[in-house]
Amino acid sequence: MTITQLIEKARADRASDVHLVCGLTPRYRVDGSIREMDGERLTAQQCLDYVRELAGDQFDAMVEVGEADLAKTLAGVRCRLNLFRQQGNWSAAIRLLNEHIPDMSELGLPRAVQEFPGYSQGLVLITGETGSGKSTTLAAVLNEINKTQSKHILTLEDPVEYVYTPDQCVINQREVGKDTRSFAAGLRAALREDPDVILVGEMRDLETIETALTAAETGHLVFGTVHTNSAADSIDRVVDVFPAERQQQIRLQLSMTLKAVLSQQLLPKASGKGRVLACEVMKTDGAIRNLIREGKTPQIINSIQTTGSIGNILMERALQNLLNAGTITRETYEQALPGGTVQAKDMGINPGPGQNQRRGFGAGLSV
């Protein structure tokens, strides 16, 4: 099959990803599970031809380093590509993005997330494992700002995934490696480019995180992603990037700038068709800011649990709600629980006879 035919079939079968590997038939991921596509086992030459076509004029540069991250439209579908060499042969992982940027109401997001576009400044973190829908959530939030406010939105992405059509906003989308050298370099430059809203595709190193905090402190609304699975774990991940002598200063900055953390999982539905979003939400209040500042992140779990009135919810509670509604199976529920156990009664949750509830976020699902 041609690349166009592969993507068309993947889209028709609701696949999220396509994998091309030498010696295997083409595979794709549907509702979280890898399945075989029709066709014969791919040869090394076929894989090389696919990768050469996908890489285009970046092929020679990719050969030198052995991999490349790209985004392009294939068969009318916006795709994110990772092309890489393994055991001397070429492989491709192709992520199919939504054909349009969905409205926030389409994603099943908690009500508290509807407030994110209305924030005027501060830091908002969207977290979760790879494939948990972080990019789609961010695109929906930014597009809501685009449709309802007159602002300058600047994104730093690797690569650019969703392409926005400017409505009320001025929008600039910069791609790391093509438009700027790195997230940190692009973010430093962003502070001189008059943005109101900044999206940082990945907050993964000290310089990027430090500059993002500075941007949030100086009146910008900054959205960033972190590969963690809970609010408490996200705070520790950000702080732990810095040397010990600076961590108290970073906690202080976080306590003043952090507006909210949204942690996501995409889970297969009990019906066997489609996936559903499970979310933990932490909006900061005075008590949570104090816990961040004092380094008492384990206590944030209890604070989230007792601030449901402002929209906060633990992942455990979100999963329990989906289980009670029959949206997910008990097996999915148990697999999705974050690692580390406490008795369910300690969390004020009743998972059912013989079941324990989990604590110790970030120890379960990981990138």
Short mmCIF file of C-alpha atoms in Angstrom, two decimals:
data_model
loop_
_atom_site.label_atom_id
_atom_site.label_comp_id
_atom_site.label_asym_id
_atom_site.label_seq_id
_atom_site.Cartn_x
_atom_site.Cartn_y
_atom_site.Cartn_z
CA MET A 1 0.00 0.00 0.00
CA THR A 2 1.03 3.57 -0.55
CA ILE A 3 1.36 6.00 2.35
CA THR A 4 -1.88 7.63 1.25
CA GLN A 5 -3.70 4.30 1.33
CA LEU A 6 -2.27 3.44 4.74
CA ILE A 7 -3.42 6.73 6.24
CA GLU A 8 -6.85 6.52 4.62
CA LYS A 9 -7.41 3.03 6.04
CA ALA A 10 -6.12 4.07 9.46
CA ARG A 11 -8.49 7.03 9.53
CA ALA A 12 -11.43 4.90 8.38
CA ASP A 13 -10.75 2.41 11.20
CA ARG A 14 -10.39 5.19 13.84
CA ALA A 15 -6.69 4.48 14.41
CA SER A 16 -4.55 6.92 16.37
CA ASP A 17 -1.14 5.68 15.16
CA VAL A 18 0.45 3.73 12.29
CA HIS A 19 3.70 1.75 12.69
CA LEU A 20 5.91 0.68 9.78
CA VAL A 21 8.66 -1.77 10.78
CA CYS A 22 10.88 -3.98 8.65
CA GLY A 23 9.81 -7.63 8.83
CA LEU A 24 6.29 -6.90 10.11
CA THR A 25 3.01 -6.21 8.39
CA PRO A 26 1.87 -2.60 8.82
CA ARG A 27 0.32 -2.14 12.26
CA TYR A 28 -1.94 0.51 13.73
CA ARG A 29 -3.29 1.43 17.16
CA VAL A 30 -7.07 1.41 17.60
CA ASP A 31 -8.61 2.30 20.97
CA GLY A 32 -5.21 1.87 22.59
CA SER A 33 -4.39 -1.59 21.18
CA ILE A 34 -1.95 -2.48 18.38
CA ARG A 35 -3.59 -4.37 15.52
CA GLU A 36 -2.42 -5.72 12.15
CA MET A 37 -3.40 -3.98 8.95
CA ASP A 38 -3.92 -5.82 5.70
CA GLY A 39 -0.79 -6.45 3.66
CA GLU A 40 2.44 -8.38 3.52
CA ARG A 41 5.49 -8.10 5.73
CA LEU A 42 7.49 -4.99 4.91
CA THR A 43 10.95 -5.37 3.43
CA ALA A 44 13.91 -3.15 4.28
CA GLN A 45 13.60 -1.49 0.88
CA GLN A 46 9.90 -0.77 1.35
CA CYS A 47 10.57 0.82 4.74
CA LEU A 48 13.36 2.92 3.24
CA ASP A 49 11.04 4.07 0.45
CA TYR A 50 8.29 4.99 2.92
CA VAL A 51 10.70 6.92 5.14
CA ARG A 52 12.33 8.68 2.19
CA GLU A 53 8.89 9.82 0.98
CA LEU A 54 7.83 10.96 4.45
CA ALA A 55 11.09 12.80 5.18
CA GLY A 56 11.18 14.63 1.84
CA ASP A 57 13.97 17.20 1.71
CA GLN A 58 14.96 16.42 5.31
CA PHE A 59 16.02 12.86 4.47
CA ASP A 60 19.77 13.53 4.14
CA ALA A 61 19.87 15.42 7.46
CA MET A 62 17.92 12.61 9.12
CA VAL A 63 20.34 9.96 7.86
CA GLU A 64 23.18 11.72 9.69
CA VAL A 65 21.49 11.61 13.10
CA GLY A 66 19.33 8.49 12.70
CA GLU A 67 15.94 10.05 13.49
CA ALA A 68 13.63 12.97 12.83
CA ASP A 69 10.44 14.51 14.22
CA LEU A 70 8.18 15.98 11.56
CA ALA A 71 4.59 17.03 11.03
CA LYS A 72 2.78 17.12 7.71
CA THR A 73 -0.58 16.52 6.08
CA LEU A 74 -1.02 13.08 4.51
CA ALA A 75 -4.18 12.07 2.66
CA GLY A 76 -5.84 15.17 4.06
CA VAL A 77 -4.94 14.19 7.65
CA ARG A 78 -2.55 16.20 9.81
CA CYS A 79 0.08 13.75 11.10
CA ARG A 80 3.00 13.84 13.50
CA LEU A 81 5.87 11.65 12.33
CA ASN A 82 8.85 10.10 14.02
CA LEU A 83 11.21 8.44 11.55
CA PHE A 84 14.08 6.44 13.00
CA ARG A 85 16.68 3.81 12.28
CA GLN A 86 16.71 0.53 14.23
CA GLN A 87 18.97 -2.47 13.69
CA GLY A 88 20.14 -0.95 10.44
CA ASN A 89 16.66 -0.50 8.97
CA TRP A 90 14.20 2.37 8.93
CA SER A 91 10.93 2.54 10.86
CA ALA A 92 8.14 5.09 11.08
CA ALA A 93 5.67 5.96 13.82
CA ILE A 94 2.85 8.11 12.48
CA ARG A 95 0.38 9.82 14.85
CA LEU A 96 -2.91 10.81 13.22
CA LEU A 97 -4.28 14.04 14.65
CA ASN A 98 -7.88 15.17 14.65
CA GLU A 99 -9.03 16.56 11.33
CA HIS A 100 -10.16 19.70 13.13
CA ILE A 101 -9.38 21.33 16.44
CA PRO A 102 -12.24 20.14 18.66
CA ASP A 103 -14.28 22.43 20.87
CA MET A 104 -13.56 22.00 24.56
CA SER A 105 -17.10 20.70 25.02
CA GLU A 106 -16.35 17.74 22.72
CA LEU A 107 -13.51 16.32 24.82
CA GLY A 108 -15.27 15.40 28.06
CA LEU A 109 -13.08 17.75 30.10
CA PRO A 110 -14.02 18.58 33.70
CA ARG A 111 -15.93 21.82 34.25
CA ALA A 112 -12.94 23.46 35.94
CA VAL A 113 -10.96 23.25 32.69
CA GLN A 114 -13.53 25.51 31.02
CA GLU A 115 -12.01 28.32 33.09
CA PHE A 116 -8.52 27.95 31.63
CA PRO A 117 -9.09 30.22 28.58
CA GLY A 118 -10.23 32.99 30.93
CA TYR A 119 -6.96 33.14 32.88
CA SER A 120 -5.03 36.34 32.22
CA GLN A 121 -1.63 35.22 33.51
CA GLY A 122 0.17 32.44 35.34
CA LEU A 123 1.27 28.89 34.57
CA VAL A 124 -1.02 26.00 33.58
CA LEU A 125 0.43 22.49 33.27
CA ILE A 126 -1.17 19.74 31.16
CA THR A 127 0.33 16.38 32.11
CA GLY A 128 0.03 12.72 31.23
CA GLU A 129 1.73 9.85 29.45
CA THR A 130 2.43 9.91 25.74
CA GLY A 131 -0.82 9.52 23.81
CA SER A 132 -3.04 10.79 26.62
CA GLY A 133 -4.45 13.67 24.56
CA LYS A 134 -2.41 16.55 25.98
CA SER A 135 -1.88 18.18 22.58
CA THR A 136 -5.57 17.98 21.72
CA THR A 137 -6.61 19.51 25.03
CA LEU A 138 -4.13 22.34 24.62
CA ALA A 139 -5.26 22.96 21.05
CA ALA A 140 -8.89 23.17 22.19
CA VAL A 141 -8.04 25.62 24.99
CA LEU A 142 -5.93 27.86 22.75
CA ASN A 143 -8.53 27.80 19.99
CA GLU A 144 -11.17 28.90 22.50
CA ILE A 145 -8.97 31.89 23.31
CA ASN A 146 -8.52 32.45 19.57
CA LYS A 147 -12.30 32.53 19.02
CA THR A 148 -13.23 34.71 21.99
CA GLN A 149 -10.38 37.12 22.81
CA SER A 150 -8.10 39.57 21.02
CA LYS A 151 -4.62 38.43 22.01
CA HIS A 152 -1.26 37.35 20.64
CA ILE A 153 -0.74 33.59 20.96
CA LEU A 154 2.79 32.23 20.48
CA THR A 155 3.48 28.49 20.41
CA LEU A 156 6.78 26.60 20.63
CA GLU A 157 6.34 23.02 19.43
CA ASP A 158 8.43 20.03 18.36
CA PRO A 159 6.98 19.61 15.80
CA VAL A 160 3.99 21.88 15.09
CA GLU A 161 0.95 19.61 15.31
CA TYR A 162 -2.37 21.41 15.11
CA VAL A 163 -2.33 24.42 12.77
CA TYR A 164 -4.57 27.25 13.96
CA THR A 165 -6.59 29.55 11.76
CA PRO A 166 -6.37 33.03 13.32
CA ASP A 167 -9.77 34.38 14.33
CA GLN A 168 -9.76 37.09 17.00
CA CYS A 169 -6.10 36.47 17.84
CA VAL A 170 -2.72 36.95 16.21
CA ILE A 171 -1.08 33.51 16.20
CA ASN A 172 2.57 32.58 15.61
CA GLN A 173 3.60 28.92 15.68
CA ARG A 174 7.33 28.19 15.89
CA GLU A 175 8.84 24.75 15.37
CA VAL A 176 11.91 23.69 17.33
CA GLY A 177 14.75 22.78 14.98
CA LYS A 178 13.22 24.69 12.11
CA ASP A 179 12.18 28.12 13.41
CA THR A 180 14.17 28.16 16.64
CA ARG A 181 17.12 26.21 17.99
CA SER A 182 15.46 24.91 21.18
CA PHE A 183 12.51 25.40 23.51
CA ALA A 184 14.69 27.47 25.81
CA ALA A 185 15.98 29.72 23.00
CA GLY A 186 12.51 30.19 21.55
CA LEU A 187 11.06 30.97 24.97
CA ARG A 188 13.74 33.57 25.71
CA ALA A 189 12.97 35.23 22.39
CA ALA A 190 9.23 35.03 23.08
CA LEU A 191 9.56 37.47 25.95
CA ARG A 192 10.54 40.11 23.37
CA GLU A 193 7.77 39.24 20.91
CA ASP A 194 4.81 40.79 22.77
CA PRO A 195 2.85 37.59 23.47
CA ASP A 196 -0.16 37.38 25.77
CA VAL A 197 -0.36 33.56 25.69
CA ILE A 198 2.62 31.21 25.30
CA LEU A 199 2.47 27.47 24.68
CA VAL A 200 5.63 25.52 25.54
CA GLY A 201 5.33 22.08 23.93
CA GLU A 202 7.60 20.42 26.50
CA MET A 203 9.00 21.72 29.78
CA ARG A 204 11.85 19.26 30.12
CA ASP A 205 15.02 21.13 31.07
CA LEU A 206 16.13 23.69 33.63
CA GLU A 207 16.47 26.65 31.28
CA THR A 208 13.05 26.12 29.67
CA ILE A 209 11.29 25.73 33.03
CA GLU A 210 13.09 28.73 34.52
CA THR A 211 12.16 30.97 31.57
CA ALA A 212 8.56 29.72 31.62
CA LEU A 213 8.28 30.66 35.30
CA THR A 214 9.71 34.09 34.55
CA ALA A 215 7.20 34.56 31.72
CA ALA A 216 4.34 33.59 34.03
CA GLU A 217 5.63 35.98 36.70
CA THR A 218 5.80 38.88 34.27
CA GLY A 219 2.15 38.84 33.23
CA HIS A 220 1.96 36.17 30.54
CA LEU A 221 -0.35 33.16 30.46
CA VAL A 222 1.90 30.14 29.92
CA PHE A 223 0.70 26.63 29.04
CA GLY A 224 3.20 23.79 29.26
CA THR A 225 3.27 19.99 29.19
CA VAL A 226 5.05 17.64 31.60
CA HIS A 227 5.23 13.84 31.36
CA THR A 228 3.82 13.11 34.82
CA ASN A 229 0.59 11.56 36.01
CA SER A 230 -0.60 13.78 38.86
CA ALA A 231 -0.52 17.33 40.16
CA ALA A 232 1.73 16.50 43.11
CA ASP A 233 4.18 14.59 40.94
CA SER A 234 4.24 17.45 38.41
CA ILE A 235 5.31 19.94 41.06
CA ASP A 236 8.09 17.66 42.28
CA ARG A 237 9.25 17.02 38.69
CA VAL A 238 9.57 20.76 38.01
CA VAL A 239 11.38 21.43 41.28
CA ASP A 240 13.73 18.44 41.03
CA VAL A 241 15.16 19.69 37.73
CA PHE A 242 16.98 22.37 39.73
CA PRO A 243 19.99 21.94 42.04
CA ALA A 244 19.18 21.60 45.73
CA GLU A 245 20.30 25.13 46.60
CA ARG A 246 17.75 26.62 44.18
CA GLN A 247 14.77 24.40 44.90
CA GLN A 248 13.26 26.57 47.63
CA GLN A 249 13.33 29.58 45.30
CA ILE A 250 11.59 27.55 42.57
CA ARG A 251 8.94 26.36 45.01
CA LEU A 252 8.30 29.97 45.93
CA GLN A 253 7.97 30.93 42.24
CA LEU A 254 5.67 28.00 41.57
CA SER A 255 3.48 28.85 44.53
CA MET A 256 2.96 32.34 43.12
CA THR A 257 2.56 31.52 39.42
CA LEU A 258 0.93 28.08 39.16
CA LYS A 259 -2.77 28.41 38.35
CA ALA A 260 -3.74 24.81 37.65
CA VAL A 261 -2.57 21.31 36.75
CA LEU A 262 -4.62 18.97 34.56
CA SER A 263 -3.48 15.33 34.45
CA GLN A 264 -5.00 13.08 31.78
CA GLN A 265 -5.43 9.44 30.83
CA LEU A 266 -7.22 8.09 27.75
CA LEU A 267 -8.89 4.77 28.56
CA PRO A 268 -10.73 2.18 26.44
CA LYS A 269 -14.48 2.22 26.91
CA ALA A 270 -16.25 -0.83 28.29
CA SER A 271 -18.20 -1.06 25.02
CA GLY A 272 -14.96 -1.84 23.19
CA LYS A 273 -15.38 1.13 20.86
CA GLY A 274 -13.64 4.42 21.49
CA ARG A 275 -11.82 5.86 24.48
CA VAL A 276 -12.82 8.13 27.34
CA LEU A 277 -10.84 10.83 29.12
CA ALA A 278 -10.09 10.54 32.84
CA CYS A 279 -8.76 13.71 34.46
CA GLU A 280 -7.25 14.89 37.71
CA VAL A 281 -7.62 18.64 38.25
CA MET A 282 -5.79 20.83 40.74
CA LYS A 283 -6.59 24.52 40.80
CA THR A 284 -4.42 26.32 43.31
CA ASP A 285 -5.87 28.06 46.35
CA GLY A 286 -4.20 29.54 49.42
CA ALA A 287 -3.74 26.19 51.14
CA ILE A 288 -2.25 24.47 48.08
CA ARG A 289 0.08 27.41 47.43
CA ASN A 290 1.34 27.13 51.01
CA LEU A 291 1.99 23.40 50.58
CA ILE A 292 3.95 24.05 47.38
CA ARG A 293 6.00 26.75 49.05
CA GLU A 294 6.75 24.58 52.10
CA GLY A 295 7.64 21.49 50.06
CA LYS A 296 4.75 19.44 51.47
CA THR A 297 3.60 18.03 48.15
CA PRO A 298 2.33 14.69 49.60
CA GLN A 299 -0.31 16.68 51.47
CA ILE A 300 -1.60 18.16 48.20
CA ILE A 301 -3.58 14.94 47.69
CA ASN A 302 -5.76 15.71 50.70
CA SER A 303 -6.12 19.35 49.65
CA ILE A 304 -7.39 18.32 46.20
CA GLN A 305 -9.81 15.91 47.83
CA THR A 306 -11.31 18.61 50.06
CA THR A 307 -11.60 21.33 47.40
CA GLY A 308 -14.08 19.71 45.06
CA SER A 309 -16.26 22.81 45.36
CA ILE A 310 -13.81 24.73 43.13
CA GLY A 311 -13.59 21.88 40.60
CA ASN A 312 -10.65 19.91 41.97
CA ILE A 313 -10.77 16.14 41.62
CA LEU A 314 -8.30 13.31 42.19
CA MET A 315 -7.58 10.79 39.45
CA GLU A 316 -8.86 8.03 41.75
CA ARG A 317 -12.22 9.73 42.07
CA ALA A 318 -12.45 10.38 38.32
CA LEU A 319 -11.73 6.71 37.61
CA GLN A 320 -14.26 5.60 40.22
CA ASN A 321 -16.92 7.81 38.61
CA LEU A 322 -16.25 6.22 35.21
CA LEU A 323 -16.41 2.73 36.73
CA ASN A 324 -19.66 3.47 38.56
CA ALA A 325 -21.18 4.80 35.33
CA GLY A 326 -20.21 1.61 33.49
CA THR A 327 -18.03 3.60 31.07
CA ILE A 328 -14.90 1.56 31.83
CA THR A 329 -14.41 -2.00 33.03
CA ARG A 330 -13.04 -2.90 36.46
CA GLU A 331 -9.91 -4.26 34.77
CA THR A 332 -9.31 -0.91 33.06
CA TYR A 333 -10.01 0.88 36.34
CA GLU A 334 -7.46 -1.19 38.25
CA GLN A 335 -4.81 -0.82 35.55
CA ALA A 336 -5.29 2.96 35.43
CA LEU A 337 -4.96 3.57 39.16
CA PRO A 338 -1.70 5.35 40.05
CA GLY A 339 0.81 3.20 41.96
CA GLY A 340 1.23 2.78 45.69
CA THR A 341 -1.71 1.61 47.78
CA VAL A 342 -3.65 2.84 50.77
CA GLN A 343 -6.97 1.58 52.01
CA ALA A 344 -9.84 3.01 50.05
CA LYS A 345 -11.42 4.40 53.19
CA ASP A 346 -8.36 6.65 53.68
CA MET A 347 -9.27 8.37 50.42
CA GLY A 348 -12.97 8.51 51.18
CA ILE A 349 -13.60 6.29 48.14
CA ASN A 350 -15.23 2.87 47.96
CA PRO A 351 -13.80 0.91 45.02
CA GLY A 352 -15.72 -2.21 45.97
CA PRO A 353 -15.14 -5.36 48.03
CA GLY A 354 -11.56 -6.50 48.22
CA GLN A 355 -10.21 -3.51 46.30
CA ASN A 356 -7.54 -1.10 47.48
CA GLN A 357 -7.22 2.50 46.45
CA ARG A 358 -3.92 3.87 45.19
CA ARG A 359 -1.71 6.70 46.29
CA GLY A 360 1.82 7.76 45.33
CA PHE A 361 1.21 9.38 41.98
CA GLY A 362 3.59 8.96 39.09
CA ALA A 363 4.72 5.48 40.10
CA GLY A 364 2.22 3.72 37.85
CA LEU A 365 1.73 4.80 34.26
CA SER A 366 4.75 6.53 32.83
CA VAL A 367 6.11 7.76 29.52
#
